[in-house]
PDB file of C-alpha atoms in Angstrom:
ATOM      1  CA  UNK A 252      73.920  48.296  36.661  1.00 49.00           C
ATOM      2  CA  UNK A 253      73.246  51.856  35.673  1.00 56.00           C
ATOM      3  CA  UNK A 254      73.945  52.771  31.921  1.00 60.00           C
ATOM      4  CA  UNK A 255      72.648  49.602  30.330  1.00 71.00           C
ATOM      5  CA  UNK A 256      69.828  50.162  28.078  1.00 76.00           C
ATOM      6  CA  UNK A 257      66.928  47.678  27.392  1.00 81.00           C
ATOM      7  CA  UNK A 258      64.470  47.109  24.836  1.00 90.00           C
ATOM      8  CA  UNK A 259      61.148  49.418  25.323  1.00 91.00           C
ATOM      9  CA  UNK A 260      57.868  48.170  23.391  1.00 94.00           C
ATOM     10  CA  UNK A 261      56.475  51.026  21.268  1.00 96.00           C
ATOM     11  CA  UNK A 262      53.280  52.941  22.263  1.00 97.00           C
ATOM     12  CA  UNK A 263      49.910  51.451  21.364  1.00 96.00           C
ATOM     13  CA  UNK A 264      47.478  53.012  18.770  1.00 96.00           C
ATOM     14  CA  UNK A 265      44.352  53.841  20.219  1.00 96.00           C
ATOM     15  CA  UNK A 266      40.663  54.373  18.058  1.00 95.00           C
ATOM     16  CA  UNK A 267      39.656  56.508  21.447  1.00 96.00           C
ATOM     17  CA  UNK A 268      41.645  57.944  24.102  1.00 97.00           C
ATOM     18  CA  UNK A 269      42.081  55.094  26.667  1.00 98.00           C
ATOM     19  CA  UNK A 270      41.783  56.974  30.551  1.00 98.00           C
ATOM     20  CA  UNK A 271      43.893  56.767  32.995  1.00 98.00           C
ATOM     21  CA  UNK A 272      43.968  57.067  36.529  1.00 98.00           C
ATOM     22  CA  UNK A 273      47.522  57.608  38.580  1.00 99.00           C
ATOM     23  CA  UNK A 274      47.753  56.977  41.783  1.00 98.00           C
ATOM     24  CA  UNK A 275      50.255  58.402  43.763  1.00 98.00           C
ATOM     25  CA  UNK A 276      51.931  58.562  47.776  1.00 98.00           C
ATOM     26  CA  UNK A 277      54.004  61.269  47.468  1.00 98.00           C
ATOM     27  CA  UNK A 278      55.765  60.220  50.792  1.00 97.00           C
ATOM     28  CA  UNK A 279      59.199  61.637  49.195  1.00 98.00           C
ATOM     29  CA  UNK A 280      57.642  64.130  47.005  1.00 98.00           C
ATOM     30  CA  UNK A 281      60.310  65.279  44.698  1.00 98.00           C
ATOM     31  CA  UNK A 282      60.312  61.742  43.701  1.00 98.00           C
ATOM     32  CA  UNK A 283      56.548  61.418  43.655  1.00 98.00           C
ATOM     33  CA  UNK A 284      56.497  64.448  41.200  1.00 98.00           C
ATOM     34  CA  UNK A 285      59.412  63.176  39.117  1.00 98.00           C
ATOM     35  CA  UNK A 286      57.136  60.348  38.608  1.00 98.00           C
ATOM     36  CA  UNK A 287      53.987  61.319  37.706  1.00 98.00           C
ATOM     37  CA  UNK A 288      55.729  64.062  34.994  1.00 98.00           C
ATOM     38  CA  UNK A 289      56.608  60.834  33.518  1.00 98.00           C
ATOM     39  CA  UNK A 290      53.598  59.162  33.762  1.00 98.00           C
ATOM     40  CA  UNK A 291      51.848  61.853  32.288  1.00 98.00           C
ATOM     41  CA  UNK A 292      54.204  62.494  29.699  1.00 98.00           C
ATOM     42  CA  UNK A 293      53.774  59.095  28.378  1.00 98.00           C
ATOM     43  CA  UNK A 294      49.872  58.800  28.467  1.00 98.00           C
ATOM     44  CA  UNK A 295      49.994  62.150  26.524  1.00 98.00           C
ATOM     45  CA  UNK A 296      52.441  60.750  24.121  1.00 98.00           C
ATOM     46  CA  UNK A 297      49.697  58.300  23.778  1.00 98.00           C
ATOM     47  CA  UNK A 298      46.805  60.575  23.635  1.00 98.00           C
ATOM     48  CA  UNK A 299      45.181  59.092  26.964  1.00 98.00           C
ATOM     49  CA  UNK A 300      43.229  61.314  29.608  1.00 98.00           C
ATOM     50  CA  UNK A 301      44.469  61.578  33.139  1.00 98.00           C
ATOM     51  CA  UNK A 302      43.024  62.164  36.450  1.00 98.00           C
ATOM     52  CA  UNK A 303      45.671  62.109  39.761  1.00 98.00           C
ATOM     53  CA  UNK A 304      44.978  61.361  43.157  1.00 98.00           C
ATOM     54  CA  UNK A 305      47.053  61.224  46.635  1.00 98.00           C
ATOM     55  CA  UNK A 306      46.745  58.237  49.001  1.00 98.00           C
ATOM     56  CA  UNK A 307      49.036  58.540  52.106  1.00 98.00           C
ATOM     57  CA  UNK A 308      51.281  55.644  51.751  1.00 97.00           C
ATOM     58  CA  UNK A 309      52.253  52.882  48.766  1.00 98.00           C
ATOM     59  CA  UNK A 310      49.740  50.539  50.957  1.00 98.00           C
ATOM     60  CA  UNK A 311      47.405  52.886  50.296  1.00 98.00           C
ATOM     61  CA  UNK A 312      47.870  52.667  46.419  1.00 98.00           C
ATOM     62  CA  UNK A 313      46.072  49.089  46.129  1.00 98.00           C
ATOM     63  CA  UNK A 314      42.889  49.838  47.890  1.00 98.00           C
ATOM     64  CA  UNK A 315      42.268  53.332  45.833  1.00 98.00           C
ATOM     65  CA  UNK A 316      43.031  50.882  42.342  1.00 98.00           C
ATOM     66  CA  UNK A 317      40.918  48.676  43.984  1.00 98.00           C
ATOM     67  CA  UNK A 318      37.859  50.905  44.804  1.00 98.00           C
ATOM     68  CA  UNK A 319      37.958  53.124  42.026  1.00 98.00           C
ATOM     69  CA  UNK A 320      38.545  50.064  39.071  1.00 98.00           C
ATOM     70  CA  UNK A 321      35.146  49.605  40.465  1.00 98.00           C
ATOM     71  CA  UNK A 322      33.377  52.753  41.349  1.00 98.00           C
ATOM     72  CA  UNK A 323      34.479  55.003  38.559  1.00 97.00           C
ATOM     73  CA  UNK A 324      35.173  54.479  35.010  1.00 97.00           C
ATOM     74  CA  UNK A 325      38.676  54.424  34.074  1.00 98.00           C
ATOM     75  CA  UNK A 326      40.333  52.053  31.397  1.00 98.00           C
ATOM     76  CA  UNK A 327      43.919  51.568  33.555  1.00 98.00           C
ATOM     77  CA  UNK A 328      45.747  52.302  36.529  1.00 98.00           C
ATOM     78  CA  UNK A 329      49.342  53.599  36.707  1.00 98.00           C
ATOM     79  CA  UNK A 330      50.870  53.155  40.740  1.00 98.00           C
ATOM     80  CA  UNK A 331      53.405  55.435  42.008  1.00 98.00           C
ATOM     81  CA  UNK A 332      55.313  56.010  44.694  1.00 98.00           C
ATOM     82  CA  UNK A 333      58.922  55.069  46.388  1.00 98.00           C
ATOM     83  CA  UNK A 334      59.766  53.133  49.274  1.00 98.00           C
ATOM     84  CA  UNK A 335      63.078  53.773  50.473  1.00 98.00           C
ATOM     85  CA  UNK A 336      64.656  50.486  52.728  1.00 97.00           C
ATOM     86  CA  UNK A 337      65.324  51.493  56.241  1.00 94.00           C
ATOM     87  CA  UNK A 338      66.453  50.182  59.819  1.00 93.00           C
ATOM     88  CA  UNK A 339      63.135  47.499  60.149  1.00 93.00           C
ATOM     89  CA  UNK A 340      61.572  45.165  58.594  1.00 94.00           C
ATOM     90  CA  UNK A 341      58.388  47.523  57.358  1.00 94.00           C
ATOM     91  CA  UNK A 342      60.506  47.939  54.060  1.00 96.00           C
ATOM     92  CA  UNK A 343      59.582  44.535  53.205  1.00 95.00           C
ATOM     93  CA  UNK A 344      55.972  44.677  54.488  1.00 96.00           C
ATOM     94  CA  UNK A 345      55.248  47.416  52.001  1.00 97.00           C
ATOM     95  CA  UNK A 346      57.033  46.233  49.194  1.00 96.00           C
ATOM     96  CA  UNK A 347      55.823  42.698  49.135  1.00 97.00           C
ATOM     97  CA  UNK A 348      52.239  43.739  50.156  1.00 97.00           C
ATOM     98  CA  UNK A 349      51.511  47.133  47.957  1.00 98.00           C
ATOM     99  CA  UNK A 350      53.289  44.642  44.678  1.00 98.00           C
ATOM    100  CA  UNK A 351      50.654  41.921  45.838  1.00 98.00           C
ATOM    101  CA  UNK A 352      47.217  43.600  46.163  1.00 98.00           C
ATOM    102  CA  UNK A 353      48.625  45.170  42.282  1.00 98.00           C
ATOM    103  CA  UNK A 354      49.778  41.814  41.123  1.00 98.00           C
ATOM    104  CA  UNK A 355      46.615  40.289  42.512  1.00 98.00           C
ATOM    105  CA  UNK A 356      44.365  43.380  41.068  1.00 98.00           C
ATOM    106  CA  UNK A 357      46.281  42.687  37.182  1.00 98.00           C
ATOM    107  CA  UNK A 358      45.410  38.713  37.460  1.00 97.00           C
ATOM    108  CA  UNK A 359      41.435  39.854  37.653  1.00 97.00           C
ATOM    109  CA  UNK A 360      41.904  41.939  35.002  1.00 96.00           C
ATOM    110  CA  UNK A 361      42.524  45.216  36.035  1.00 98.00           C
ATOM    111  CA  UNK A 362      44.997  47.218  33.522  1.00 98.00           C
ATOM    112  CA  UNK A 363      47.947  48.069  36.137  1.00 98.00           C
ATOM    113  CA  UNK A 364      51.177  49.732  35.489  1.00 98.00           C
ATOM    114  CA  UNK A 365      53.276  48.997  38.884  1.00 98.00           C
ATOM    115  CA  UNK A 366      55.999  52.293  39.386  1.00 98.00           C
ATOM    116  CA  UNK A 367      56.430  52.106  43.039  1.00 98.00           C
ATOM    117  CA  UNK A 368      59.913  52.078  43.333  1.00 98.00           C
ATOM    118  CA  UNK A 369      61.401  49.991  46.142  1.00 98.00           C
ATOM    119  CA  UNK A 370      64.978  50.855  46.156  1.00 98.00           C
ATOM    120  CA  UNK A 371      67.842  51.168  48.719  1.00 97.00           C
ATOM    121  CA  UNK A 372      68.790  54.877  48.906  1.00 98.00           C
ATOM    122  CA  UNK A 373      67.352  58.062  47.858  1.00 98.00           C
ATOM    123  CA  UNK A 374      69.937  58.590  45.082  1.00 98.00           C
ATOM    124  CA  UNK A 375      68.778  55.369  43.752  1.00 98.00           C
ATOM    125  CA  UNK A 376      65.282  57.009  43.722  1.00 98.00           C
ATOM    126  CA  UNK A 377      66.329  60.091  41.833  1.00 98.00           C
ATOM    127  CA  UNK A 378      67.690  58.033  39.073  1.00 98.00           C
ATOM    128  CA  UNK A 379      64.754  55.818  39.191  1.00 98.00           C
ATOM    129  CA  UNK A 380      62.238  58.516  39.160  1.00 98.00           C
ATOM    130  CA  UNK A 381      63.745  61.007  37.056  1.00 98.00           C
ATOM    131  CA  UNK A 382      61.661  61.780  33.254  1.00 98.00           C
ATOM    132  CA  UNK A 383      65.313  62.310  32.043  1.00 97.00           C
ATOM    133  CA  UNK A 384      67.154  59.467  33.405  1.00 96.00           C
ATOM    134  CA  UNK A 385      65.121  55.845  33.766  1.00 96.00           C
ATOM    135  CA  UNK A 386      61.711  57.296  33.930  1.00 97.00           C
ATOM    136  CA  UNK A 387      60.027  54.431  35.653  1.00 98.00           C
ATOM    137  CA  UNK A 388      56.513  56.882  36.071  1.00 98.00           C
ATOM    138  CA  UNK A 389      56.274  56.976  32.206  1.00 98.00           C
ATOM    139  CA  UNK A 390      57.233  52.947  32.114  1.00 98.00           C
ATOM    140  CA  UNK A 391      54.374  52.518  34.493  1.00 98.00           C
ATOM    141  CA  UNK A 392      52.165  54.409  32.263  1.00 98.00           C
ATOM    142  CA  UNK A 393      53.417  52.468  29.477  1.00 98.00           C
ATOM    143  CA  UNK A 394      52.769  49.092  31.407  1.00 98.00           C
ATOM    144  CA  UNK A 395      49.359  50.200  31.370  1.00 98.00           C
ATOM    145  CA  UNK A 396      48.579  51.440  28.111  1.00 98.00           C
ATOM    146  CA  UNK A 397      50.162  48.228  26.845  1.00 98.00           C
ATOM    147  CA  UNK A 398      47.419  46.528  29.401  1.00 98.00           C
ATOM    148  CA  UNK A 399      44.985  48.747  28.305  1.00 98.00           C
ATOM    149  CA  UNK A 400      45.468  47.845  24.369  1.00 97.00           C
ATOM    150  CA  UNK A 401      45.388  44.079  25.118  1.00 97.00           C
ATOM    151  CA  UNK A 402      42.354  44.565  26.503  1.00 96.00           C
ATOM    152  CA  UNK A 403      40.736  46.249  24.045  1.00 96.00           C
ATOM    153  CA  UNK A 404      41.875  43.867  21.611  1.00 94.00           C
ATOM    154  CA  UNK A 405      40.528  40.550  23.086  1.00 93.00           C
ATOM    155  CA  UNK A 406      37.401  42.019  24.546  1.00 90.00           C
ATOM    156  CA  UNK A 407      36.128  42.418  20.669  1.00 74.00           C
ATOM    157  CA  UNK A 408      36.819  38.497  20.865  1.00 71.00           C
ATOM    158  CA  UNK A 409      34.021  35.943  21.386  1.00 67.00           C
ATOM    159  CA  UNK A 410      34.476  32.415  22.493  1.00 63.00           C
ATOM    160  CA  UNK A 411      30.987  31.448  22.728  1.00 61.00           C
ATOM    161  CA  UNK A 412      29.689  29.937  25.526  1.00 60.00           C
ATOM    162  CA  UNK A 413      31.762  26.701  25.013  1.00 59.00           C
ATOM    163  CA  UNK A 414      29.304  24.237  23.270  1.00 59.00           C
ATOM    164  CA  UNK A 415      29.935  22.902  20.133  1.00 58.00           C
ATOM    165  CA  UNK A 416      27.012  22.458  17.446  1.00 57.00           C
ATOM    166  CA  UNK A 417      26.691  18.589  17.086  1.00 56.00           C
ATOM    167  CA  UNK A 418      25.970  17.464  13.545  1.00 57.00           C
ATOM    168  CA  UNK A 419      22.950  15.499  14.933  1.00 54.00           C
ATOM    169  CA  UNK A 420      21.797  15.674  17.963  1.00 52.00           C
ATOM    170  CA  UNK A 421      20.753  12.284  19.975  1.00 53.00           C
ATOM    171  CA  UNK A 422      18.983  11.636  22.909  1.00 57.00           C
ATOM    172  CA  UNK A 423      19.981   8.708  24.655  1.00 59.00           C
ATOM    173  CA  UNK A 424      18.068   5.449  23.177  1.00 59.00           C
ATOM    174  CA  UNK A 425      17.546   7.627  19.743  1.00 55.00           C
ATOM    175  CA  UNK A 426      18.363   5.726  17.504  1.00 59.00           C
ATOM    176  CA  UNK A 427      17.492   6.989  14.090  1.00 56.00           C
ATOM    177  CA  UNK A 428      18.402  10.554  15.024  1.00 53.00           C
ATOM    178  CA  UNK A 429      14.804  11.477  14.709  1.00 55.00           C
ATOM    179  CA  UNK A 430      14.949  13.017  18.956  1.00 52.00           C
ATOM    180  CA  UNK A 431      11.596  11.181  19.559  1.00 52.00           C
ATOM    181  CA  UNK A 432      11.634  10.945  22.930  1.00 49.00           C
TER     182      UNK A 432
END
C-alpha cells in the first residue's frame, strides 16, 4: 500500500522544552540511523532535548524505557529499531513481546512513541525508516510529544480526592443536623 498518504496531527506547543530520550538497537544500522535522524528531526522541530542510547536488541528497548522512566528524568520515550521476519518463529517473539512491555509501559503512564519496525524484508525497512520517505523515527517522536503534551495538560488537572461536600453533614441518629453525638 505504498503511496497512500494519511492524516498527520500537527506538532504540540510546548511552554518548556519537553525531553526526550530515544532508544535505539541498531541491529541493521543503516536503518537504525535512518531512524533516529527522524526522530531527532521531529523533537527539534518541536524544540525538545534529546539524549540517545544503544541497547543490543528491540527486547532490549522495554527494559532501558523501563529503568530509565524511573531512574532519570525524562518527559517521553521514543523506541527504535527494526525487526526483519526470518526462517523461525523468534520474529514473532520479539515483535509481540518488545510492542507489549511498550504497550504495557504507555497504559502506566509512561509517554511512549513505538518505531520499531517489524516488517518483512529489508526494502520494506528502507522505506519505513527513511526521513524522506515514511519516516516512522520522526512519527515515533511525534507519538511521544503528542503523549508528552497530554500529559502536561491533565496533570495541571485536579479531581480532588473524590468526596463530595455534603450540605449538612449527619451522623447516624442526628436528627436535627446539630452532629451531637
Amino acid at each position: 500500500m505504498a503511496g497512500i498518504s494519511h492524516y498527520t496531527l500537527d506538532l504540540p506547543k510546548f511552554d518548556s522544552a519537553p525531553r526526550l530520550l530515544i532508544v535505539v538497537a541498531p541491529y541493521y544500522k543503516d536503518i537504525a540511523d535512518n531512524l533516529i535522524a527522524g526522530a531527532k528531526a521531529t523533537a527539534k522541530e518541536a524544540g525538545a532535548h534529546v539524549d540517545v542510547i544503544e541497547v543490543p536488541g528491540a527486547l532490549e528497548i522495554p527494559t532501558a524505557i523501563a529503568m530509565a522512566a524511573r531512574m532519570a528524568d525524562y518527559d517521553g520515550f521514543v523506541a527504535l529499531g527494526c525487526v526483519i521476519r526470518g526462517e523461525t518463529t523468534h520474529y514473532d517473539t520479539v515483535c509481540n513481546d518488545s510492542s507489549r512491555g511498550l504497550t504495557l509501559m504507555g497504559l502506566e503512564g509512561i509517554c511512549i512513541g513505538n518505531g520499531i519496525l517489524t516488517v518483512e524484508n529489508y526494502e520494506q525497512a528502507a522505506v519505513r525508516a527513511d526521513p524522506a520517505d515514511q519516516n516512522k523515527g520522526g512519527g515515533a517522536a511525534a507519538a511521544a510529544l503528542h503523549l508528552i503534551s497530554l500529559s502536561r495538560k491533565w496533570a495541571r488537572r485536579t479531581k480532588g480526592i473524590g468526596f463530595k461536600p455534603a450540605e449538612s453533614f449527619r451522623i447516624a441518629g442526628d436528627t436535627d443536623g446539630s452532629n451531637n453525638a
